[in-house]
PDB file of N, CA and C in Angstrom:
ATOM      1  N   UNK A   1     125.363 118.141  73.749  1.00 46.00           N
ATOM      2  CA  UNK A   1     125.246 117.084  72.776  1.00 46.00           C
ATOM      3  C   UNK A   1     126.350 116.058  73.046  1.00 46.00           C
ATOM      4  N   UNK A   2     126.047 114.968  73.710  1.00 51.00           N
ATOM      5  CA  UNK A   2     127.080 113.981  74.001  1.00 51.00           C
ATOM      6  C   UNK A   2     127.423 113.153  72.780  1.00 51.00           C
ATOM      7  N   UNK A   3     128.655 112.720  72.740  1.00 56.00           N
ATOM      8  CA  UNK A   3     129.098 111.838  71.671  1.00 56.00           C
ATOM      9  C   UNK A   3     128.769 110.417  72.079  1.00 56.00           C
ATOM     10  N   UNK A   4     128.140 109.685  71.205  1.00 52.00           N
ATOM     11  CA  UNK A   4     127.816 108.304  71.540  1.00 52.00           C
ATOM     12  C   UNK A   4     128.774 107.370  70.821  1.00 52.00           C
ATOM     13  N   UNK A   5     129.097 106.308  71.500  1.00 49.00           N
ATOM     14  CA  UNK A   5     130.024 105.336  70.946  1.00 49.00           C
ATOM     15  C   UNK A   5     129.289 104.027  70.799  1.00 49.00           C
ATOM     16  N   UNK A   6     129.104 103.569  69.595  1.00 48.00           N
ATOM     17  CA  UNK A   6     128.431 102.313  69.336  1.00 48.00           C
ATOM     18  C   UNK A   6     129.482 101.233  69.164  1.00 48.00           C
ATOM     19  N   UNK A   7     129.512 100.200  70.039  1.00 44.00           N
ATOM     20  CA  UNK A   7     130.554  99.178  69.937  1.00 44.00           C
ATOM     21  C   UNK A   7     130.511  98.382  68.647  1.00 44.00           C
ATOM     22  N   UNK A   8     129.375  98.371  67.958  1.00 42.00           N
ATOM     23  CA  UNK A   8     129.293  97.638  66.704  1.00 42.00           C
ATOM     24  C   UNK A   8     129.976  98.384  65.578  1.00 42.00           C
ATOM     25  N   UNK A   9     130.209  99.689  65.728  1.00 44.00           N
ATOM     26  CA  UNK A   9     130.800 100.501  64.673  1.00 44.00           C
ATOM     27  C   UNK A   9     132.176 100.991  65.082  1.00 44.00           C
ATOM     28  N   UNK A  10     133.052 100.102  65.474  1.00 45.00           N
ATOM     29  CA  UNK A  10     134.377 100.497  65.938  1.00 45.00           C
ATOM     30  C   UNK A  10     135.227 101.087  64.817  1.00 45.00           C
ATOM     31  N   UNK A  11     135.077 100.587  63.599  1.00 43.00           N
ATOM     32  CA  UNK A  11     135.947 101.044  62.520  1.00 43.00           C
ATOM     33  C   UNK A  11     135.436 102.309  61.845  1.00 43.00           C
ATOM     34  N   UNK A  12     134.135 102.578  61.927  1.00 44.00           N
ATOM     35  CA  UNK A  12     133.615 103.756  61.239  1.00 44.00           C
ATOM     36  C   UNK A  12     133.569 104.935  62.199  1.00 44.00           C
ATOM     37  N   UNK A  13     133.975 106.113  61.735  1.00 46.00           N
ATOM     38  CA  UNK A  13     133.971 107.295  62.600  1.00 46.00           C
ATOM     39  C   UNK A  13     132.560 107.793  62.873  1.00 46.00           C
ATOM     40  N   UNK A  14     132.429 108.601  63.907  1.00 49.00           N
ATOM     41  CA  UNK A  14     131.153 109.180  64.281  1.00 49.00           C
ATOM     42  C   UNK A  14     130.762 110.224  63.242  1.00 49.00           C
ATOM     43  N   UNK A  15     129.488 110.211  62.825  1.00 48.00           N
ATOM     44  CA  UNK A  15     129.040 111.176  61.825  1.00 48.00           C
ATOM     45  C   UNK A  15     127.852 111.964  62.367  1.00 48.00           C
ATOM     46  N   UNK A  16     127.753 113.208  61.956  1.00 49.00           N
ATOM     47  CA  UNK A  16     126.640 114.057  62.333  1.00 49.00           C
ATOM     48  C   UNK A  16     126.510 115.150  61.293  1.00 49.00           C
ATOM     49  N   UNK A  17     125.347 115.300  60.753  1.00 56.00           N
ATOM     50  CA  UNK A  17     125.039 116.356  59.780  1.00 56.00           C
ATOM     51  C   UNK A  17     126.034 116.381  58.624  1.00 56.00           C
ATOM     52  N   UNK A  18     126.404 115.210  58.134  1.00 63.00           N
ATOM     53  CA  UNK A  18     127.282 115.144  56.985  1.00 63.00           C
ATOM     54  C   UNK A  18     128.753 115.260  57.318  1.00 63.00           C
ATOM     55  N   UNK A  19     129.093 115.507  58.565  1.00 69.00           N
ATOM     56  CA  UNK A  19     130.488 115.617  58.960  1.00 69.00           C
ATOM     57  C   UNK A  19     130.932 114.303  59.588  1.00 69.00           C
ATOM     58  N   UNK A  20     132.180 113.965  59.374  1.00 74.00           N
ATOM     59  CA  UNK A  20     132.696 112.754  59.982  1.00 74.00           C
ATOM     60  C   UNK A  20     134.112 112.997  60.450  1.00 74.00           C
ATOM     61  N   UNK A  21     134.534 112.242  61.426  1.00 79.00           N
ATOM     62  CA  UNK A  21     135.906 112.266  61.896  1.00 79.00           C
ATOM     63  C   UNK A  21     136.343 113.600  62.455  1.00 79.00           C
ATOM     64  N   UNK A  22     137.489 114.106  61.995  1.00 82.00           N
ATOM     65  CA  UNK A  22     138.050 115.343  62.528  1.00 82.00           C
ATOM     66  C   UNK A  22     137.129 116.553  62.355  1.00 82.00           C
ATOM     67  N   UNK A  23     136.417 116.623  61.237  1.00 83.00           N
ATOM     68  CA  UNK A  23     135.513 117.757  61.013  1.00 83.00           C
ATOM     69  C   UNK A  23     134.387 117.770  62.041  1.00 83.00           C
ATOM     70  N   UNK A  24     133.885 116.586  62.384  1.00 85.00           N
ATOM     71  CA  UNK A  24     132.832 116.492  63.389  1.00 85.00           C
ATOM     72  C   UNK A  24     133.335 116.974  64.744  1.00 85.00           C
ATOM     73  N   UNK A  25     134.528 116.531  65.142  1.00 83.00           N
ATOM     74  CA  UNK A  25     135.058 116.942  66.441  1.00 83.00           C
ATOM     75  C   UNK A  25     135.305 118.448  66.490  1.00 83.00           C
ATOM     76  N   UNK A  26     135.817 119.003  65.407  1.00 83.00           N
ATOM     77  CA  UNK A  26     136.055 120.449  65.385  1.00 83.00           C
ATOM     78  C   UNK A  26     134.744 121.236  65.462  1.00 83.00           C
ATOM     79  N   UNK A  27     133.709 120.761  64.784  1.00 83.00           N
ATOM     80  CA  UNK A  27     132.430 121.462  64.847  1.00 83.00           C
ATOM     81  C   UNK A  27     131.754 121.257  66.201  1.00 83.00           C
ATOM     82  N   UNK A  28     131.964 120.095  66.814  1.00 82.00           N
ATOM     83  CA  UNK A  28     131.354 119.803  68.110  1.00 82.00           C
ATOM     84  C   UNK A  28     131.923 120.701  69.204  1.00 82.00           C
ATOM     85  N   UNK A  29     133.243 120.917  69.203  1.00 83.00           N
ATOM     86  CA  UNK A  29     133.871 121.713  70.250  1.00 83.00           C
ATOM     87  C   UNK A  29     134.040 123.176  69.861  1.00 83.00           C
ATOM     88  N   UNK A  30     133.724 123.536  68.641  1.00 81.00           N
ATOM     89  CA  UNK A  30     133.768 124.931  68.231  1.00 81.00           C
ATOM     90  C   UNK A  30     135.181 125.490  68.245  1.00 81.00           C
ATOM     91  N   UNK A  31     135.340 126.629  68.880  1.00 80.00           N
ATOM     92  CA  UNK A  31     136.637 127.299  68.905  1.00 80.00           C
ATOM     93  C   UNK A  31     137.545 126.797  70.017  1.00 80.00           C
ATOM     94  N   UNK A  32     137.039 125.942  70.874  1.00 83.00           N
ATOM     95  CA  UNK A  32     137.846 125.457  71.993  1.00 83.00           C
ATOM     96  C   UNK A  32     138.951 124.548  71.493  1.00 83.00           C
ATOM     97  N   UNK A  33     140.147 124.732  72.012  1.00 87.00           N
ATOM     98  CA  UNK A  33     141.279 123.885  71.649  1.00 87.00           C
ATOM     99  C   UNK A  33     141.709 122.995  72.802  1.00 87.00           C
ATOM    100  N   UNK A  34     141.396 123.378  74.027  1.00 88.00           N
ATOM    101  CA  UNK A  34     141.732 122.585  75.200  1.00 88.00           C
ATOM    102  C   UNK A  34     140.494 121.835  75.672  1.00 88.00           C
ATOM    103  N   UNK A  35     140.641 120.535  75.864  1.00 89.00           N
ATOM    104  CA  UNK A  35     139.537 119.720  76.329  1.00 89.00           C
ATOM    105  C   UNK A  35     139.862 119.175  77.710  1.00 89.00           C
ATOM    106  N   UNK A  36     138.872 119.130  78.561  1.00 90.00           N
ATOM    107  CA  UNK A  36     139.049 118.518  79.873  1.00 90.00           C
ATOM    108  C   UNK A  36     139.163 117.016  79.683  1.00 90.00           C
ATOM    109  N   UNK A  37     139.699 116.346  80.697  1.00 89.00           N
ATOM    110  CA  UNK A  37     139.879 114.896  80.594  1.00 89.00           C
ATOM    111  C   UNK A  37     138.546 114.173  80.462  1.00 89.00           C
ATOM    112  N   UNK A  38     137.504 114.679  81.120  1.00 90.00           N
ATOM    113  CA  UNK A  38     136.203 114.011  81.015  1.00 90.00           C
ATOM    114  C   UNK A  38     135.647 114.114  79.590  1.00 90.00           C
ATOM    115  N   UNK A  39     135.890 115.225  78.901  1.00 89.00           N
ATOM    116  CA  UNK A  39     135.451 115.361  77.515  1.00 89.00           C
ATOM    117  C   UNK A  39     136.249 114.456  76.590  1.00 89.00           C
ATOM    118  N   UNK A  40     137.534 114.327  76.864  1.00 89.00           N
ATOM    119  CA  UNK A  40     138.375 113.435  76.058  1.00 89.00           C
ATOM    120  C   UNK A  40     137.952 111.989  76.246  1.00 89.00           C
ATOM    121  N   UNK A  41     137.643 111.629  77.481  1.00 91.00           N
ATOM    122  CA  UNK A  41     137.186 110.265  77.752  1.00 91.00           C
ATOM    123  C   UNK A  41     135.883 109.972  77.032  1.00 91.00           C
ATOM    124  N   UNK A  42     135.000 110.946  76.988  1.00 89.00           N
ATOM    125  CA  UNK A  42     133.720 110.782  76.296  1.00 89.00           C
ATOM    126  C   UNK A  42     133.935 110.566  74.801  1.00 89.00           C
ATOM    127  N   UNK A  43     134.875 111.293  74.211  1.00 87.00           N
ATOM    128  CA  UNK A  43     135.168 111.126  72.788  1.00 87.00           C
ATOM    129  C   UNK A  43     135.758 109.750  72.492  1.00 87.00           C
ATOM    130  N   UNK A  44     136.515 109.210  73.444  1.00 88.00           N
ATOM    131  CA  UNK A  44     137.122 107.893  73.254  1.00 88.00           C
ATOM    132  C   UNK A  44     136.171 106.755  73.599  1.00 88.00           C
ATOM    133  N   UNK A  45     134.999 107.088  74.143  1.00 90.00           N
ATOM    134  CA  UNK A  45     134.026 106.061  74.491  1.00 90.00           C
ATOM    135  C   UNK A  45     134.376 105.334  75.779  1.00 90.00           C
ATOM    136  N   UNK A  46     135.088 105.999  76.685  1.00 90.00           N
ATOM    137  CA  UNK A  46     135.470 105.410  77.969  1.00 90.00           C
ATOM    138  C   UNK A  46     134.794 106.182  79.088  1.00 90.00           C
ATOM    139  N   UNK A  47     134.702 105.531  80.227  1.00 92.00           N
ATOM    140  CA  UNK A  47     134.278 106.273  81.401  1.00 92.00           C
ATOM    141  C   UNK A  47     135.460 107.108  81.878  1.00 92.00           C
ATOM    142  N   UNK A  48     135.151 108.159  82.640  1.00 92.00           N
ATOM    143  CA  UNK A  48     136.223 109.016  83.122  1.00 92.00           C
ATOM    144  C   UNK A  48     137.160 108.229  84.037  1.00 92.00           C
ATOM    145  N   UNK A  49     136.620 107.345  84.859  1.00 93.00           N
ATOM    146  CA  UNK A  49     137.452 106.576  85.786  1.00 93.00           C
ATOM    147  C   UNK A  49     138.429 105.677  85.024  1.00 93.00           C
ATOM    148  N   UNK A  50     137.941 105.012  83.988  1.00 93.00           N
ATOM    149  CA  UNK A  50     138.806 104.137  83.194  1.00 93.00           C
ATOM    150  C   UNK A  50     139.869 104.959  82.461  1.00 93.00           C
ATOM    151  N   UNK A  51     139.466 106.086  81.906  1.00 92.00           N
ATOM    152  CA  UNK A  51     140.395 106.977  81.207  1.00 92.00           C
ATOM    153  C   UNK A  51     141.470 107.476  82.167  1.00 92.00           C
ATOM    154  N   UNK A  52     141.060 107.915  83.358  1.00 90.00           N
ATOM    155  CA  UNK A  52     142.001 108.445  84.339  1.00 90.00           C
ATOM    156  C   UNK A  52     142.988 107.372  84.794  1.00 90.00           C
ATOM    157  N   UNK A  53     142.491 106.142  84.993  1.00 92.00           N
ATOM    158  CA  UNK A  53     143.397 105.049  85.387  1.00 92.00           C
ATOM    159  C   UNK A  53     144.423 104.760  84.311  1.00 92.00           C
ATOM    160  N   UNK A  54     144.009 104.818  83.048  1.00 91.00           N
ATOM    161  CA  UNK A  54     144.966 104.595  81.950  1.00 91.00           C
ATOM    162  C   UNK A  54     145.984 105.721  81.849  1.00 91.00           C
ATOM    163  N   UNK A  55     145.561 106.944  82.129  1.00 88.00           N
ATOM    164  CA  UNK A  55     146.493 108.077  82.137  1.00 88.00           C
ATOM    165  C   UNK A  55     147.502 107.895  83.265  1.00 88.00           C
ATOM    166  N   UNK A  56     147.021 107.536  84.448  1.00 88.00           N
ATOM    167  CA  UNK A  56     147.910 107.342  85.596  1.00 88.00           C
ATOM    168  C   UNK A  56     148.892 106.201  85.361  1.00 88.00           C
ATOM    169  N   UNK A  57     148.445 105.136  84.728  1.00 89.00           N
ATOM    170  CA  UNK A  57     149.304 103.979  84.475  1.00 89.00           C
ATOM    171  C   UNK A  57     150.258 104.219  83.306  1.00 89.00           C
ATOM    172  N   UNK A  58     149.965 105.201  82.482  1.00 86.00           N
ATOM    173  CA  UNK A  58     150.811 105.497  81.331  1.00 86.00           C
ATOM    174  C   UNK A  58     150.560 104.567  80.159  1.00 86.00           C
ATOM    175  N   UNK A  59     149.399 103.934  80.101  1.00 88.00           N
ATOM    176  CA  UNK A  59     149.093 103.003  79.018  1.00 88.00           C
ATOM    177  C   UNK A  59     148.295 103.649  77.887  1.00 88.00           C
ATOM    178  N   UNK A  60     147.988 104.921  78.015  1.00 87.00           N
ATOM    179  CA  UNK A  60     147.255 105.637  76.983  1.00 87.00           C
ATOM    180  C   UNK A  60     148.251 106.461  76.187  1.00 87.00           C
ATOM    181  N   UNK A  61     148.290 106.263  74.894  1.00 87.00           N
ATOM    182  CA  UNK A  61     149.268 106.933  74.037  1.00 87.00           C
ATOM    183  C   UNK A  61     148.726 108.275  73.537  1.00 87.00           C
ATOM    184  N   UNK A  62     148.111 109.021  74.440  1.00 89.00           N
ATOM    185  CA  UNK A  62     147.549 110.328  74.130  1.00 89.00           C
ATOM    186  C   UNK A  62     148.308 111.363  74.945  1.00 89.00           C
ATOM    187  N   UNK A  63     148.666 112.452  74.314  1.00 89.00           N
ATOM    188  CA  UNK A  63     149.461 113.474  74.994  1.00 89.00           C
ATOM    189  C   UNK A  63     148.588 114.277  75.951  1.00 89.00           C
ATOM    190  N   UNK A  64     148.882 114.177  77.242  1.00 89.00           N
ATOM    191  CA  UNK A  64     148.178 114.900  78.292  1.00 89.00           C
ATOM    192  C   UNK A  64     149.093 116.021  78.756  1.00 89.00           C
ATOM    193  N   UNK A  65     148.590 117.247  78.806  1.00 90.00           N
ATOM    194  CA  UNK A  65     149.393 118.389  79.220  1.00 90.00           C
ATOM    195  C   UNK A  65     148.830 118.978  80.505  1.00 90.00           C
ATOM    196  N   UNK A  66     149.656 119.777  81.175  1.00 90.00           N
ATOM    197  CA  UNK A  66     149.219 120.465  82.388  1.00 90.00           C
ATOM    198  C   UNK A  66     149.350 121.963  82.173  1.00 90.00           C
ATOM    199  N   UNK A  67     148.412 122.710  82.742  1.00 89.00           N
ATOM    200  CA  UNK A  67     148.524 124.162  82.686  1.00 89.00           C
ATOM    201  C   UNK A  67     149.341 124.652  83.881  1.00 89.00           C
ATOM    202  N   UNK A  68     149.417 125.966  84.056  1.00 91.00           N
ATOM    203  CA  UNK A  68     150.262 126.526  85.103  1.00 91.00           C
ATOM    204  C   UNK A  68     149.770 126.198  86.513  1.00 91.00           C
ATOM    205  N   UNK A  69     148.512 125.845  86.664  1.00 92.00           N
ATOM    206  CA  UNK A  69     147.956 125.492  87.967  1.00 92.00           C
ATOM    207  C   UNK A  69     148.105 124.000  88.244  1.00 92.00           C
ATOM    208  N   UNK A  70     148.382 123.211  87.223  1.00 90.00           N
ATOM    209  CA  UNK A  70     148.530 121.775  87.374  1.00 90.00           C
ATOM    210  C   UNK A  70     147.333 120.977  86.893  1.00 90.00           C
ATOM    211  N   UNK A  71     146.340 121.652  86.334  1.00 90.00           N
ATOM    212  CA  UNK A  71     145.174 120.954  85.800  1.00 90.00           C
ATOM    213  C   UNK A  71     145.544 120.310  84.473  1.00 90.00           C
ATOM    214  N   UNK A  72     145.075 119.111  84.261  1.00 89.00           N
ATOM    215  CA  UNK A  72     145.391 118.370  83.038  1.00 89.00           C
ATOM    216  C   UNK A  72     144.362 118.665  81.953  1.00 89.00           C
ATOM    217  N   UNK A  73     144.844 118.663  80.725  1.00 90.00           N
ATOM    218  CA  UNK A  73     143.981 118.878  79.577  1.00 90.00           C
ATOM    219  C   UNK A  73     144.579 118.187  78.369  1.00 90.00           C
ATOM    220  N   UNK A  74     143.769 118.053  77.330  1.00 90.00           N
ATOM    221  CA  UNK A  74     144.173 117.457  76.059  1.00 90.00           C
ATOM    222  C   UNK A  74     143.865 118.473  74.971  1.00 90.00           C
ATOM    223  N   UNK A  75     144.808 118.686  74.082  1.00 90.00           N
ATOM    224  CA  UNK A  75     144.544 119.564  72.940  1.00 90.00           C
ATOM    225  C   UNK A  75     143.671 118.833  71.928  1.00 90.00           C
ATOM    226  N   UNK A  76     142.787 119.577  71.302  1.00 88.00           N
ATOM    227  CA  UNK A  76     141.871 118.993  70.326  1.00 88.00           C
ATOM    228  C   UNK A  76     142.634 118.343  69.181  1.00 88.00           C
ATOM    229  N   UNK A  77     143.691 118.983  68.698  1.00 89.00           N
ATOM    230  CA  UNK A  77     144.475 118.403  67.605  1.00 89.00           C
ATOM    231  C   UNK A  77     145.155 117.100  68.025  1.00 89.00           C
ATOM    232  N   UNK A  78     145.628 117.021  69.277  1.00 89.00           N
ATOM    233  CA  UNK A  78     146.230 115.775  69.757  1.00 89.00           C
ATOM    234  C   UNK A  78     145.204 114.648  69.805  1.00 89.00           C
ATOM    235  N   UNK A  79     143.987 114.979  70.231  1.00 88.00           N
ATOM    236  CA  UNK A  79     142.924 113.976  70.273  1.00 88.00           C
ATOM    237  C   UNK A  79     142.557 113.509  68.867  1.00 88.00           C
ATOM    238  N   UNK A  80     142.505 114.447  67.919  1.00 87.00           N
ATOM    239  CA  UNK A  80     142.180 114.086  66.541  1.00 87.00           C
ATOM    240  C   UNK A  80     143.265 113.200  65.950  1.00 87.00           C
ATOM    241  N   UNK A  81     144.530 113.536  66.203  1.00 88.00           N
ATOM    242  CA  UNK A  81     145.617 112.702  65.686  1.00 88.00           C
ATOM    243  C   UNK A  81     145.639 111.329  66.351  1.00 88.00           C
ATOM    244  N   UNK A  82     145.193 111.247  67.590  1.00 87.00           N
ATOM    245  CA  UNK A  82     145.123 109.956  68.281  1.00 87.00           C
ATOM    246  C   UNK A  82     144.001 109.099  67.707  1.00 87.00           C
ATOM    247  N   UNK A  83     142.844 109.703  67.483  1.00 87.00           N
ATOM    248  CA  UNK A  83     141.703 108.942  66.974  1.00 87.00           C
ATOM    249  C   UNK A  83     141.803 108.626  65.488  1.00 87.00           C
ATOM    250  N   UNK A  84     142.310 109.558  64.709  1.00 86.00           N
ATOM    251  CA  UNK A  84     142.378 109.403  63.254  1.00 86.00           C
ATOM    252  C   UNK A  84     143.807 109.655  62.794  1.00 86.00           C
ATOM    253  N   UNK A  85     144.721 108.707  62.987  1.00 82.00           N
ATOM    254  CA  UNK A  85     146.140 108.969  62.700  1.00 82.00           C
ATOM    255  C   UNK A  85     146.445 109.229  61.232  1.00 82.00           C
ATOM    256  N   UNK A  86     145.737 108.623  60.303  1.00 75.00           N
ATOM    257  CA  UNK A  86     146.069 108.780  58.888  1.00 75.00           C
ATOM    258  C   UNK A  86     145.150 109.765  58.186  1.00 75.00           C
ATOM    259  N   UNK A  87     144.177 110.336  58.891  1.00 53.00           N
ATOM    260  CA  UNK A  87     143.197 111.172  58.210  1.00 53.00           C
ATOM    261  C   UNK A  87     143.738 112.547  57.873  1.00 53.00           C
ATOM    262  N   UNK A  88     144.599 113.095  58.707  1.00 50.00           N
ATOM    263  CA  UNK A  88     145.157 114.420  58.428  1.00 50.00           C
ATOM    264  C   UNK A  88     146.616 114.277  58.079  1.00 50.00           C
ATOM    265  N   UNK A  89     146.943 114.615  56.845  1.00 48.00           N
ATOM    266  CA  UNK A  89     148.337 114.577  56.441  1.00 48.00           C
ATOM    267  C   UNK A  89     148.789 115.992  56.176  1.00 48.00           C
ATOM    268  N   UNK A  90     149.779 116.411  56.882  1.00 50.00           N
ATOM    269  CA  UNK A  90     150.337 117.743  56.675  1.00 50.00           C
ATOM    270  C   UNK A  90     151.270 117.688  55.476  1.00 50.00           C
ATOM    271  N   UNK A  91     151.513 118.833  54.896  1.00 42.00           N
ATOM    272  CA  UNK A  91     152.407 118.876  53.745  1.00 42.00           C
ATOM    273  C   UNK A  91     153.820 118.477  54.151  1.00 42.00           C
ATOM    274  N   UNK A  92     154.195 118.763  55.378  1.00 47.00           N
ATOM    275  CA  UNK A  92     155.533 118.397  55.841  1.00 47.00           C
ATOM    276  C   UNK A  92     155.650 116.892  56.041  1.00 47.00           C
ATOM    277  N   UNK A  93     154.561 116.248  56.492  1.00 50.00           N
ATOM    278  CA  UNK A  93     154.645 114.810  56.723  1.00 50.00           C
ATOM    279  C   UNK A  93     154.508 114.015  55.427  1.00 50.00           C
ATOM    280  N   UNK A  94     153.871 114.578  54.405  1.00 52.00           N
ATOM    281  CA  UNK A  94     153.708 113.842  53.160  1.00 52.00           C
ATOM    282  C   UNK A  94     154.981 113.892  52.312  1.00 52.00           C
ATOM    283  N   UNK A  95     155.759 114.951  52.443  1.00 54.00           N
ATOM    284  CA  UNK A  95     156.997 115.024  51.682  1.00 54.00           C
ATOM    285  C   UNK A  95     158.100 114.287  52.438  1.00 54.00           C
ATOM    286  N   UNK A  96     159.044 113.706  51.722  1.00 58.00           N
ATOM    287  CA  UNK A  96     160.115 112.993  52.408  1.00 58.00           C
ATOM    288  C   UNK A  96     160.977 113.958  53.213  1.00 58.00           C
ATOM    289  N   UNK A  97     161.496 113.499  54.336  1.00 60.00           N
ATOM    290  CA  UNK A  97     162.316 114.403  55.147  1.00 60.00           C
ATOM    291  C   UNK A  97     163.581 114.804  54.402  1.00 60.00           C
ATOM    292  N   UNK A  98     163.969 116.049  54.562  1.00 65.00           N
ATOM    293  CA  UNK A  98     165.155 116.527  53.872  1.00 65.00           C
ATOM    294  C   UNK A  98     166.393 115.926  54.527  1.00 65.00           C
ATOM    295  N   UNK A  99     167.311 115.463  53.705  1.00 72.00           N
ATOM    296  CA  UNK A  99     168.529 114.869  54.239  1.00 72.00           C
ATOM    297  C   UNK A  99     169.637 115.894  54.152  1.00 72.00           C
ATOM    298  N   UNK A 100     170.309 116.052  55.244  1.00 72.00           N
ATOM    299  CA  UNK A 100     171.407 116.987  55.300  1.00 72.00           C
ATOM    300  C   UNK A 100     172.674 116.271  54.864  1.00 72.00           C
ATOM    301  N   UNK A 101     173.498 116.951  54.113  1.00 70.00           N
ATOM    302  CA  UNK A 101     174.727 116.334  53.674  1.00 70.00           C
ATOM    303  C   UNK A 101     175.656 116.202  54.878  1.00 70.00           C
ATOM    304  N   UNK A 102     176.065 114.977  55.120  1.00 72.00           N
ATOM    305  CA  UNK A 102     176.928 114.713  56.257  1.00 72.00           C
ATOM    306  C   UNK A 102     178.381 114.942  55.858  1.00 72.00           C
ATOM    307  N   UNK A 103     179.152 115.302  56.832  1.00 77.00           N
ATOM    308  CA  UNK A 103     180.569 115.480  56.590  1.00 77.00           C
ATOM    309  C   UNK A 103     181.228 114.123  56.373  1.00 77.00           C
ATOM    310  N   UNK A 104     182.216 114.092  55.521  1.00 77.00           N
ATOM    311  CA  UNK A 104     182.947 112.849  55.273  1.00 77.00           C
ATOM    312  C   UNK A 104     183.991 112.604  56.349  1.00 77.00           C
ATOM    313  N   UNK A 105     184.753 111.580  56.141  1.00 79.00           N
ATOM    314  CA  UNK A 105     185.780 111.281  57.134  1.00 79.00           C
ATOM    315  C   UNK A 105     186.911 112.289  57.005  1.00 79.00           C
ATOM    316  N   UNK A 106     187.566 112.594  58.084  1.00 74.00           N
ATOM    317  CA  UNK A 106     188.655 113.574  58.008  1.00 74.00           C
ATOM    318  C   UNK A 106     189.826 113.010  57.203  1.00 74.00           C
ATOM    319  N   UNK A 107     190.451 113.844  56.428  1.00 73.00           N
ATOM    320  CA  UNK A 107     191.586 113.456  55.592  1.00 73.00           C
ATOM    321  C   UNK A 107     192.890 113.773  56.320  1.00 73.00           C
ATOM    322  N   UNK A 108     193.847 112.944  56.078  1.00 74.00           N
ATOM    323  CA  UNK A 108     195.179 113.209  56.632  1.00 74.00           C
ATOM    324  C   UNK A 108     195.880 114.233  55.751  1.00 74.00           C
ATOM    325  N   UNK A 109     196.848 114.896  56.312  1.00 67.00           N
ATOM    326  CA  UNK A 109     197.579 115.903  55.562  1.00 67.00           C
ATOM    327  C   UNK A 109     198.308 115.279  54.374  1.00 67.00           C
ATOM    328  N   UNK A 110     198.724 114.013  54.493  1.00 60.00           N
ATOM    329  CA  UNK A 110     199.468 113.343  53.423  1.00 60.00           C
ATOM    330  C   UNK A 110     198.572 113.086  52.224  1.00 60.00           C
ATOM    331  N   UNK A 111     197.316 112.871  52.434  1.00 61.00           N
ATOM    332  CA  UNK A 111     196.408 112.602  51.338  1.00 61.00           C
ATOM    333  C   UNK A 111     196.095 113.867  50.536  1.00 61.00           C
ATOM    334  N   UNK A 112     196.271 115.017  51.128  1.00 63.00           N
ATOM    335  CA  UNK A 112     196.005 116.274  50.436  1.00 63.00           C
ATOM    336  C   UNK A 112     197.193 116.746  49.615  1.00 63.00           C
ATOM    337  N   UNK A 113     198.242 116.015  49.678  1.00 62.00           N
ATOM    338  CA  UNK A 113     199.414 116.384  48.876  1.00 62.00           C
ATOM    339  C   UNK A 113     200.481 117.105  49.684  1.00 62.00           C
ATOM    340  N   UNK A 114     200.229 117.394  50.924  1.00 58.00           N
ATOM    341  CA  UNK A 114     201.240 118.073  51.745  1.00 58.00           C
ATOM    342  C   UNK A 114     201.930 117.052  52.635  1.00 58.00           C
ATOM    343  N   UNK A 115     203.214 117.241  52.794  1.00 56.00           N
ATOM    344  CA  UNK A 115     203.951 116.362  53.673  1.00 56.00           C
ATOM    345  C   UNK A 115     205.061 117.073  54.304  1.00 56.00           C
TER     346      UNK A 115
END
């Protein structure tokens, strides 16, 4: 089942059987978490050659990983975060980052009352 990309619907996500966006991609690939570059290119609506050239040039802001043999792949979650950046909010990202109390400036011995 290939994913089709309609250029007239750039802003709306792909829908199938009531699923849209990240849910559609997860149901489409099932339990697989690693996607080949050709599958990632298909999801982005690019040809494999164009996708590969962008990866080689470093102009694609998608995380590409290599396995122990050197074959490149894309994680499904990385692809989902690339395509739908605001759709999945983790509890850690929605809460403000915790601020650690920083140490103050060092005090001189005279300021502590000793001399």
